[in-house]
Amino acid sequence: MDNTNSWKSSLGKFKISFYNSVYIDENTKQELLLDLLQYLFSENLTENAKIEIVLFIEQNITFLVLDTDGAEQVFGSLQNLFTFLGNHLVALKCQVLLTMTVVANVFDFKNEKYDLYQTLLDQLLDTIFKVNNGHPLLRKTCSQCLILFQENFDDGLLEQMSTLLATAKGERSFASYDHSILLAFLINHITGLAQRSEIQLDEKLQAELNKSISFLIDQTRSLSVTGLLQLLVKLLPCLDQGRISRNLLNTIMQYSIQSWDVLLTYISIYSQMNYPSLLQSQQADDQIMTTLMKLTLSQNMDQNYDELISLIHYWIDGLFTNLPRTVNQSASFMMFSSLQPTIYDNMYKFPAKYQTIVNISERCSIEIPAEVQNSMLEMVLRHASSIQTNKDTSSFFLCLFHLYCHGSKKIKDQVIALIEEIGVKNVEVSANVADFCQSIEAHCEKGCSKAVWKAIMKRLLNFTLKEIAASLSFYLLYVQYVASIKEIWPMAIIQKLQGLVQSSLLDECSWENGSQLLSVCTEILLSNGQKAEIRYGVASILWEISQNFIDYNICDRAMFYYLTIGNVSHEYFSNILIPHSQDKNQNVNHLGEVAKAINSGLPFIKEVEESFLSFQMDDCNQTYVERVLPDIPEKSPAQIYHETLTKDGNFDKIIQKNFLLSYKDDLENKETVDDIFGIEVEIISEENHTSAENVSCPYLSKRKNTKPEGQRLAVCFTFEKPCAADFKTRITYIDRQNECSVCACQSFQLSFVDIIQPLPKLSTGQNIELFHQLWNDIINDQKSIENPTSMKALSVKVLHNSTQEQLLTLLQPFTLDDDQDSAFLKVGFYLPPQSTILMKFESSEMRTIARIAVDNYTLLDDLDRYLNKLANS
């Protein structure tokens, strides 16, 4: 007992065993419980320690105590402790009372140990009634303990209502909140007993109830939000249709100015508990319900309007389902009248109103009254003029959709007329009009939107090029929707688009506009592509796009569609179109797709012995891949260089070269194919250390006015060794007779000159530092004898009849910024995958000395030939 830490040791061992699911026998439990109860009477323990012990007993009471006798022992020890503590250590006394209450509740002392139950009840009431004596925290705790009893309230407690009411009125401390909640719980318990006919409400008890309710209504003005909500939960079911309930409503409405949650909770609870009985009672007084509806739809409740409307949806989804149809009709018409739009409504509240009206109608199978429909239509007509700038455009069209679905024939005609007017005058809402038409086609009769589209198409055909340019995206979107309707003959649209693509407007089109034009063409082909005149008209549009559009990807797609229109069946063509709707940043090369599409039905591929095509490197447009090293703090440029080359797989292996695919020049007297398409160039490497990607182009022509220089194609090469490589080429193509042919083209080589690339760049001012560090690394390696297998090497070469100025001109892409050392010209080569060549040129008169450092000595022979060629150029 003297060791103040012994209780922690015992408790800790028990918790470890308990949480690890270790079996604990009954004797051990009993010993622990007795030890803990003894520690409570120790003078060496602090108040906090004892509170922790009491709380542990409360939380594990069902584990420590198995029967009522054991519970009586614990209860008695806690009662003695409470008496032993006297008037000090208030926090500990409060915890003891709470634990005694839990023990009495868990082990049902009211039926099993009534004398102990009555003793605790008297002790709690005596403490509460001592308003002028004792600590407020203790009185507050006693009220909380009594609340814990709830349904186990004793009849003796009911007789104390008048005293409890007087105590609550006289309390001036923070305990008054809990006294009020206890009073509300007691009122709720009494009315519940009366409704179940378990007690008889005499005049005296009824008067006490009325006084208590009146007091609690007054208290609502001073309670916190949490307290008021808890009060409402218990108090609202007890109210009738009399003065008290109306007074409480007025109080709540006033209180809601400060706390919106209180008002929402009140409406929700009251509607759930009282509304069905109000509607079914013979003396139905709907004053409160009407007041709630008006409050819900108040013009001043903009901020929380959606939350209030959602409560009405609860009545629709829950209550109306279980009520008789007559009651549903009564409730629905009352709500219809309350929700009916007025001239004061704005577009913010209107969507919630009409959506609720529609939900009531569908849920209760009740037609929306004609006057309500007319009010809704007047509302949308009032806002139709500002539809272009209204942020609630979607809500506007959704309301039109509901009016069309639920309205009379007259209203449907008015809605269609309004949609026609809006669609014709405002191309900016084309997407909304299209969604509306698609929705009514899906949910109503087929063909109901045809009149809308015909009116819109008539207006579209009258647009001038100037009007089209002002709203090109919306215009093309409209045209696309109209073109998708099979019942509308698209020839007039095709003629309009032919004029558009032949005008200067095509030069101003963005990628998005080009994609829209192609989508319009595909919609026309999918809906009416079986007819020859339609295919010819669309083909002329696609040809103009492929030849004159500013974006290569759009040209490529247009040519793809153009070449496949007449060469495959309509059914197969519809399958080809859809997958090619691409994103702007998706640079797709149609690798052999035309050939695949058209060749799907061909029996064989014809081999051509002599090729009339040329595929060679385009020297006039030599480009280098610019590589930039990442910025890694606390690492030198040389470390960054080596780590990047060894870790990043694609960084150090790929180079890109430009090639020209064209007809050969010596074909004047030879028979050739003038037009070929679906061209795929297969590049075959003769070494295993280098590979190349195949390339393709959609179309190549020998005829006049069709780019006589041919097609430039970019080829990516991947290197595993820094060596020259030889390649063969095979070209597959399709001619105008739908024959697929393949021919071998000339071979080519990537030499040392083609492979070399500039050194990767670092951040500004560090490139020359990278050069020096790499140079020193090679020098230090040559001085060391520890690495006999090193491939690094140093060399010197003399270039006659060459000056530093000449070299600077020839080696411009590979030179590095000098660091105030004008005597040397510094040049760096990078060869994929990981090789480096560094050179310092020093010129005097007509001779230049080149000092060379390489990390792969096998490159010296190629470099020597390259420098000789450079000196003689």
PDB file of C-alpha atoms in Angstrom, residues 103-318:
ATOM      1  CA  VAL A 103     -23.087  -0.303 -12.167  1.00  0.00           C
ATOM      2  CA  ALA A 104     -26.734   0.140 -11.116  1.00  0.00           C
ATOM      3  CA  ASN A 105     -27.882   0.319 -14.734  1.00  0.00           C
ATOM      4  CA  VAL A 106     -25.796  -2.581 -16.041  1.00  0.00           C
ATOM      5  CA  PHE A 107     -26.821  -4.992 -13.287  1.00  0.00           C
ATOM      6  CA  ASP A 108     -30.465  -3.777 -13.136  1.00  0.00           C
ATOM      7  CA  PHE A 109     -30.496  -2.730  -9.496  1.00  0.00           C
ATOM      8  CA  LYS A 110     -34.066  -1.467  -9.883  1.00  0.00           C
ATOM      9  CA  ASN A 111     -35.270  -5.083 -10.091  1.00  0.00           C
ATOM     10  CA  GLU A 112     -32.397  -7.013  -8.498  1.00  0.00           C
ATOM     11  CA  LYS A 113     -31.195  -4.694  -5.695  1.00  0.00           C
ATOM     12  CA  TYR A 114     -33.975  -2.171  -5.260  1.00  0.00           C
ATOM     13  CA  ASP A 115     -32.740  -0.917  -1.909  1.00  0.00           C
ATOM     14  CA  LEU A 116     -29.383   0.058  -3.408  1.00  0.00           C
ATOM     15  CA  TYR A 117     -31.143   1.617  -6.407  1.00  0.00           C
ATOM     16  CA  GLN A 118     -33.374   3.680  -4.129  1.00  0.00           C
ATOM     17  CA  THR A 119     -30.380   4.728  -2.034  1.00  0.00           C
ATOM     18  CA  LEU A 120     -28.550   6.008  -5.128  1.00  0.00           C
ATOM     19  CA  LEU A 121     -31.678   7.759  -6.406  1.00  0.00           C
ATOM     20  CA  ASP A 122     -32.218   9.549  -3.090  1.00  0.00           C
ATOM     21  CA  GLN A 123     -28.542  10.499  -2.960  1.00  0.00           C
ATOM     22  CA  LEU A 124     -28.688  12.008  -6.458  1.00  0.00           C
ATOM     23  CA  LEU A 125     -31.900  13.913  -5.789  1.00  0.00           C
ATOM     24  CA  ASP A 126     -30.694  15.222  -2.443  1.00  0.00           C
ATOM     25  CA  THR A 127     -27.547  16.557  -4.105  1.00  0.00           C
ATOM     26  CA  ILE A 128     -29.555  18.234  -6.887  1.00  0.00           C
ATOM     27  CA  PHE A 129     -31.992  19.870  -4.497  1.00  0.00           C
ATOM     28  CA  LYS A 130     -29.171  21.467  -2.472  1.00  0.00           C
ATOM     29  CA  VAL A 131     -29.057  24.523  -4.695  1.00  0.00           C
ATOM     30  CA  ASN A 132     -27.420  26.739  -2.093  1.00  0.00           C
ATOM     31  CA  ASN A 133     -25.087  24.044  -0.766  1.00  0.00           C
ATOM     32  CA  GLY A 134     -22.542  21.861  -2.519  1.00  0.00           C
ATOM     33  CA  HIS A 135     -20.589  22.381  -5.681  1.00  0.00           C
ATOM     34  CA  PRO A 136     -22.388  23.139  -9.018  1.00  0.00           C
ATOM     35  CA  LEU A 137     -20.288  20.481 -10.762  1.00  0.00           C
ATOM     36  CA  LEU A 138     -21.661  17.884  -8.371  1.00  0.00           C
ATOM     37  CA  ARG A 139     -25.260  18.959  -9.047  1.00  0.00           C
ATOM     38  CA  LYS A 140     -24.575  18.893 -12.785  1.00  0.00           C
ATOM     39  CA  THR A 141     -23.173  15.340 -12.499  1.00  0.00           C
ATOM     40  CA  CYS A 142     -26.215  14.157 -10.551  1.00  0.00           C
ATOM     41  CA  SER A 143     -28.526  15.381 -13.318  1.00  0.00           C
ATOM     42  CA  GLN A 144     -26.406  13.530 -15.860  1.00  0.00           C
ATOM     43  CA  CYS A 145     -26.598  10.376 -13.744  1.00  0.00           C
ATOM     44  CA  LEU A 146     -30.387  10.579 -13.597  1.00  0.00           C
ATOM     45  CA  ILE A 147     -30.515  11.071 -17.366  1.00  0.00           C
ATOM     46  CA  LEU A 148     -28.563   7.811 -17.736  1.00  0.00           C
ATOM     47  CA  PHE A 149     -31.442   5.942 -16.104  1.00  0.00           C
ATOM     48  CA  GLN A 150     -33.911   7.040 -18.859  1.00  0.00           C
ATOM     49  CA  GLU A 151     -36.533   4.263 -19.059  1.00  0.00           C
ATOM     50  CA  ASN A 152     -35.659   3.057 -15.562  1.00  0.00           C
ATOM     51  CA  PHE A 153     -37.072   6.151 -13.919  1.00  0.00           C
ATOM     52  CA  ASP A 154     -38.833   5.246 -10.684  1.00  0.00           C
ATOM     53  CA  ASP A 155     -42.368   6.320  -9.896  1.00  0.00           C
ATOM     54  CA  GLY A 156     -40.945   8.174  -6.929  1.00  0.00           C
ATOM     55  CA  LEU A 157     -39.005  10.367  -9.325  1.00  0.00           C
ATOM     56  CA  LEU A 158     -42.230  11.330 -11.077  1.00  0.00           C
ATOM     57  CA  GLU A 159     -43.548  12.673  -7.813  1.00  0.00           C
ATOM     58  CA  GLN A 160     -40.497  14.917  -7.528  1.00  0.00           C
ATOM     59  CA  MET A 161     -41.323  16.818 -10.750  1.00  0.00           C
ATOM     60  CA  SER A 162     -42.540  19.938  -8.946  1.00  0.00           C
ATOM     61  CA  THR A 163     -39.432  19.975  -6.753  1.00  0.00           C
ATOM     62  CA  LEU A 164     -37.195  19.359  -9.756  1.00  0.00           C
ATOM     63  CA  LEU A 165     -38.927  22.214 -11.634  1.00  0.00           C
ATOM     64  CA  ALA A 166     -38.382  24.558  -8.680  1.00  0.00           C
ATOM     65  CA  THR A 167     -34.741  23.497  -8.461  1.00  0.00           C
ATOM     66  CA  ALA A 168     -34.209  24.120 -12.205  1.00  0.00           C
ATOM     67  CA  LYS A 169     -35.777  27.580 -11.872  1.00  0.00           C
ATOM     68  CA  GLY A 170     -33.603  28.416  -8.908  1.00  0.00           C
ATOM     69  CA  GLU A 171     -30.322  27.176 -10.414  1.00  0.00           C
ATOM     70  CA  ARG A 172     -28.074  30.065 -11.465  1.00  0.00           C
ATOM     71  CA  SER A 173     -24.913  28.149 -12.354  1.00  0.00           C
ATOM     72  CA  PHE A 174     -23.866  26.130 -15.376  1.00  0.00           C
ATOM     73  CA  ALA A 175     -25.784  23.171 -13.908  1.00  0.00           C
ATOM     74  CA  SER A 176     -29.069  24.717 -15.082  1.00  0.00           C
ATOM     75  CA  TYR A 177     -28.501  23.276 -18.576  1.00  0.00           C
ATOM     76  CA  ASP A 178     -28.410  19.675 -17.296  1.00  0.00           C
ATOM     77  CA  HIS A 179     -31.388  20.306 -14.991  1.00  0.00           C
ATOM     78  CA  SER A 180     -33.408  21.434 -18.025  1.00  0.00           C
ATOM     79  CA  ILE A 181     -32.379  18.398 -20.070  1.00  0.00           C
ATOM     80  CA  LEU A 182     -33.293  16.112 -17.141  1.00  0.00           C
ATOM     81  CA  LEU A 183     -36.673  17.801 -16.930  1.00  0.00           C
ATOM     82  CA  ALA A 184     -37.216  17.251 -20.659  1.00  0.00           C
ATOM     83  CA  PHE A 185     -36.292  13.563 -20.297  1.00  0.00           C
ATOM     84  CA  LEU A 186     -38.737  13.224 -17.416  1.00  0.00           C
ATOM     85  CA  ILE A 187     -41.545  14.889 -19.393  1.00  0.00           C
ATOM     86  CA  ASN A 188     -40.842  12.567 -22.311  1.00  0.00           C
ATOM     87  CA  HIS A 189     -40.934   9.549 -20.000  1.00  0.00           C
ATOM     88  CA  ILE A 190     -44.242  10.593 -18.403  1.00  0.00           C
ATOM     89  CA  THR A 191     -45.993  11.223 -21.727  1.00  0.00           C
ATOM     90  CA  GLY A 192     -44.725   7.888 -22.991  1.00  0.00           C
ATOM     91  CA  LEU A 193     -46.194   6.097 -20.006  1.00  0.00           C
ATOM     92  CA  ALA A 194     -49.488   7.924 -20.504  1.00  0.00           C
ATOM     93  CA  GLN A 195     -49.647   7.014 -24.198  1.00  0.00           C
ATOM     94  CA  ARG A 196     -49.081   3.344 -23.299  1.00  0.00           C
ATOM     95  CA  SER A 197     -51.807   3.658 -20.606  1.00  0.00           C
ATOM     96  CA  GLU A 198     -49.351   2.653 -17.891  1.00  0.00           C
ATOM     97  CA  ILE A 199     -50.232   5.715 -15.800  1.00  0.00           C
ATOM     98  CA  GLN A 200     -53.186   8.051 -15.545  1.00  0.00           C
ATOM     99  CA  LEU A 201     -52.514  11.772 -15.980  1.00  0.00           C
ATOM    100  CA  ASP A 202     -54.481  13.486 -13.267  1.00  0.00           C
ATOM    101  CA  GLU A 203     -55.046  17.231 -13.214  1.00  0.00           C
ATOM    102  CA  LYS A 204     -52.130  17.852 -10.849  1.00  0.00           C
ATOM    103  CA  LEU A 205     -49.610  15.938 -12.976  1.00  0.00           C
ATOM    104  CA  GLN A 206     -50.952  17.517 -16.161  1.00  0.00           C
ATOM    105  CA  ALA A 207     -50.533  20.955 -14.636  1.00  0.00           C
ATOM    106  CA  GLU A 208     -46.972  20.117 -13.634  1.00  0.00           C
ATOM    107  CA  LEU A 209     -46.252  18.979 -17.183  1.00  0.00           C
ATOM    108  CA  ASN A 210     -47.608  22.216 -18.638  1.00  0.00           C
ATOM    109  CA  LYS A 211     -45.576  24.304 -16.213  1.00  0.00           C
ATOM    110  CA  SER A 212     -42.423  22.352 -16.999  1.00  0.00           C
ATOM    111  CA  ILE A 213     -42.915  22.688 -20.756  1.00  0.00           C
ATOM    112  CA  SER A 214     -43.533  26.426 -20.420  1.00  0.00           C
ATOM    113  CA  PHE A 215     -40.346  26.747 -18.382  1.00  0.00           C
ATOM    114  CA  LEU A 216     -38.338  24.829 -20.978  1.00  0.00           C
ATOM    115  CA  ILE A 217     -39.695  27.040 -23.766  1.00  0.00           C
ATOM    116  CA  ASP A 218     -38.419  30.038 -21.845  1.00  0.00           C
ATOM    117  CA  GLN A 219     -35.083  28.288 -21.327  1.00  0.00           C
ATOM    118  CA  THR A 220     -34.552  27.827 -25.085  1.00  0.00           C
ATOM    119  CA  ARG A 221     -33.399  31.430 -25.317  1.00  0.00           C
ATOM    120  CA  SER A 222     -30.422  30.787 -23.044  1.00  0.00           C
ATOM    121  CA  LEU A 223     -29.423  27.238 -23.965  1.00  0.00           C
ATOM    122  CA  SER A 224     -26.536  26.442 -26.276  1.00  0.00           C
ATOM    123  CA  VAL A 225     -27.179  24.967 -29.703  1.00  0.00           C
ATOM    124  CA  THR A 226     -26.244  21.465 -28.499  1.00  0.00           C
ATOM    125  CA  GLY A 227     -28.474  21.749 -25.461  1.00  0.00           C
ATOM    126  CA  LEU A 228     -31.398  23.028 -27.471  1.00  0.00           C
ATOM    127  CA  LEU A 229     -31.135  20.209 -29.989  1.00  0.00           C
ATOM    128  CA  GLN A 230     -31.065  17.629 -27.191  1.00  0.00           C
ATOM    129  CA  LEU A 231     -34.048  19.356 -25.610  1.00  0.00           C
ATOM    130  CA  LEU A 232     -36.006  19.283 -28.872  1.00  0.00           C
ATOM    131  CA  VAL A 233     -35.432  15.551 -29.372  1.00  0.00           C
ATOM    132  CA  LYS A 234     -37.207  14.765 -26.090  1.00  0.00           C
ATOM    133  CA  LEU A 235     -39.676  17.611 -25.956  1.00  0.00           C
ATOM    134  CA  LEU A 236     -41.223  17.713 -29.418  1.00  0.00           C
ATOM    135  CA  PRO A 237     -43.029  14.336 -29.231  1.00  0.00           C
ATOM    136  CA  CYS A 238     -44.852  15.593 -26.129  1.00  0.00           C
ATOM    137  CA  LEU A 239     -46.409  18.663 -27.759  1.00  0.00           C
ATOM    138  CA  ASP A 240     -50.018  18.929 -28.871  1.00  0.00           C
ATOM    139  CA  GLN A 241     -51.746  21.387 -31.162  1.00  0.00           C
ATOM    140  CA  GLY A 242     -52.289  23.880 -28.409  1.00  0.00           C
ATOM    141  CA  ARG A 243     -50.767  27.136 -27.303  1.00  0.00           C
ATOM    142  CA  ILE A 244     -47.574  25.597 -25.940  1.00  0.00           C
ATOM    143  CA  SER A 245     -46.489  24.102 -29.277  1.00  0.00           C
ATOM    144  CA  ARG A 246     -47.158  27.352 -31.128  1.00  0.00           C
ATOM    145  CA  ASN A 247     -45.184  29.305 -28.551  1.00  0.00           C
ATOM    146  CA  LEU A 248     -42.295  26.884 -28.948  1.00  0.00           C
ATOM    147  CA  LEU A 249     -42.471  27.313 -32.739  1.00  0.00           C
ATOM    148  CA  ASN A 250     -42.219  31.069 -32.380  1.00  0.00           C
ATOM    149  CA  THR A 251     -39.281  30.671 -30.005  1.00  0.00           C
ATOM    150  CA  ILE A 252     -37.479  28.356 -32.370  1.00  0.00           C
ATOM    151  CA  MET A 253     -38.072  30.688 -35.309  1.00  0.00           C
ATOM    152  CA  GLN A 254     -36.557  33.545 -33.332  1.00  0.00           C
ATOM    153  CA  TYR A 255     -33.659  31.393 -32.195  1.00  0.00           C
ATOM    154  CA  SER A 256     -32.934  30.262 -35.757  1.00  0.00           C
ATOM    155  CA  ILE A 257     -31.641  33.735 -36.535  1.00  0.00           C
ATOM    156  CA  GLN A 258     -28.533  32.830 -34.523  1.00  0.00           C
ATOM    157  CA  SER A 259     -28.444  29.067 -35.112  1.00  0.00           C
ATOM    158  CA  TRP A 260     -29.660  27.607 -38.380  1.00  0.00           C
ATOM    159  CA  ASP A 261     -29.091  23.977 -37.320  1.00  0.00           C
ATOM    160  CA  VAL A 262     -31.718  24.317 -34.598  1.00  0.00           C
ATOM    161  CA  LEU A 263     -34.388  25.316 -37.087  1.00  0.00           C
ATOM    162  CA  LEU A 264     -33.497  22.474 -39.454  1.00  0.00           C
ATOM    163  CA  THR A 265     -33.597  19.930 -36.636  1.00  0.00           C
ATOM    164  CA  TYR A 266     -36.900  21.231 -35.360  1.00  0.00           C
ATOM    165  CA  ILE A 267     -38.566  21.021 -38.778  1.00  0.00           C
ATOM    166  CA  SER A 268     -37.132  17.564 -39.411  1.00  0.00           C
ATOM    167  CA  ILE A 269     -38.151  16.092 -36.032  1.00  0.00           C
ATOM    168  CA  TYR A 270     -41.548  17.706 -36.010  1.00  0.00           C
ATOM    169  CA  SER A 271     -42.355  16.579 -39.553  1.00  0.00           C
ATOM    170  CA  GLN A 272     -41.314  12.996 -38.821  1.00  0.00           C
ATOM    171  CA  MET A 273     -43.312  12.689 -35.601  1.00  0.00           C
ATOM    172  CA  ASN A 274     -46.372  14.850 -36.044  1.00  0.00           C
ATOM    173  CA  TYR A 275     -47.235  15.439 -39.684  1.00  0.00           C
ATOM    174  CA  PRO A 276     -48.977  12.094 -40.439  1.00  0.00           C
ATOM    175  CA  SER A 277     -51.140  12.343 -37.337  1.00  0.00           C
ATOM    176  CA  LEU A 278     -51.968  15.968 -38.144  1.00  0.00           C
ATOM    177  CA  LEU A 279     -53.229  15.072 -41.587  1.00  0.00           C
ATOM    178  CA  GLN A 280     -55.199  12.060 -40.381  1.00  0.00           C
ATOM    179  CA  SER A 281     -56.804  13.636 -37.331  1.00  0.00           C
ATOM    180  CA  GLN A 282     -60.417  14.763 -37.540  1.00  0.00           C
ATOM    181  CA  GLN A 283     -59.513  18.193 -36.156  1.00  0.00           C
ATOM    182  CA  ALA A 284     -56.489  18.686 -38.423  1.00  0.00           C
ATOM    183  CA  ASP A 285     -54.972  22.035 -37.655  1.00  0.00           C
ATOM    184  CA  ASP A 286     -52.433  22.693 -40.405  1.00  0.00           C
ATOM    185  CA  GLN A 287     -51.386  26.072 -39.084  1.00  0.00           C
ATOM    186  CA  ILE A 288     -47.996  24.836 -37.914  1.00  0.00           C
ATOM    187  CA  MET A 289     -47.449  22.872 -41.123  1.00  0.00           C
ATOM    188  CA  THR A 290     -48.355  25.875 -43.245  1.00  0.00           C
ATOM    189  CA  THR A 291     -46.067  28.028 -41.150  1.00  0.00           C
ATOM    190  CA  LEU A 292     -43.239  25.562 -41.673  1.00  0.00           C
ATOM    191  CA  MET A 293     -43.843  25.535 -45.413  1.00  0.00           C
ATOM    192  CA  LYS A 294     -43.838  29.311 -45.605  1.00  0.00           C
ATOM    193  CA  LEU A 295     -40.724  29.400 -43.489  1.00  0.00           C
ATOM    194  CA  THR A 296     -39.073  26.818 -45.695  1.00  0.00           C
ATOM    195  CA  LEU A 297     -39.872  28.813 -48.808  1.00  0.00           C
ATOM    196  CA  SER A 298     -39.203  32.202 -47.306  1.00  0.00           C
ATOM    197  CA  GLN A 299     -37.668  34.756 -49.626  1.00  0.00           C
ATOM    198  CA  ASN A 300     -35.144  35.661 -46.936  1.00  0.00           C
ATOM    199  CA  MET A 301     -33.591  32.228 -46.464  1.00  0.00           C
ATOM    200  CA  ASP A 302     -31.314  32.247 -49.539  1.00  0.00           C
ATOM    201  CA  GLN A 303     -28.229  30.951 -47.765  1.00  0.00           C
ATOM    202  CA  ASN A 304     -29.763  27.678 -46.550  1.00  0.00           C
ATOM    203  CA  TYR A 305     -32.489  27.217 -49.116  1.00  0.00           C
ATOM    204  CA  ASP A 306     -31.294  23.852 -50.438  1.00  0.00           C
ATOM    205  CA  GLU A 307     -31.148  22.349 -46.935  1.00  0.00           C
ATOM    206  CA  LEU A 308     -34.733  23.334 -46.212  1.00  0.00           C
ATOM    207  CA  ILE A 309     -35.983  22.017 -49.527  1.00  0.00           C
ATOM    208  CA  SER A 310     -34.277  18.695 -48.759  1.00  0.00           C
ATOM    209  CA  LEU A 311     -36.561  18.292 -45.727  1.00  0.00           C
ATOM    210  CA  ILE A 312     -39.597  18.367 -47.995  1.00  0.00           C
ATOM    211  CA  HIS A 313     -37.989  15.556 -49.978  1.00  0.00           C
ATOM    212  CA  TYR A 314     -37.971  13.518 -46.754  1.00  0.00           C
ATOM    213  CA  TRP A 315     -41.745  13.830 -46.518  1.00  0.00           C
ATOM    214  CA  ILE A 316     -42.063  12.822 -50.167  1.00  0.00           C
ATOM    215  CA  ASP A 317     -39.790   9.781 -49.906  1.00  0.00           C
ATOM    216  CA  GLY A 318     -40.855   8.545 -46.478  1.00  0.00           C
TER     217      GLY A 318
END
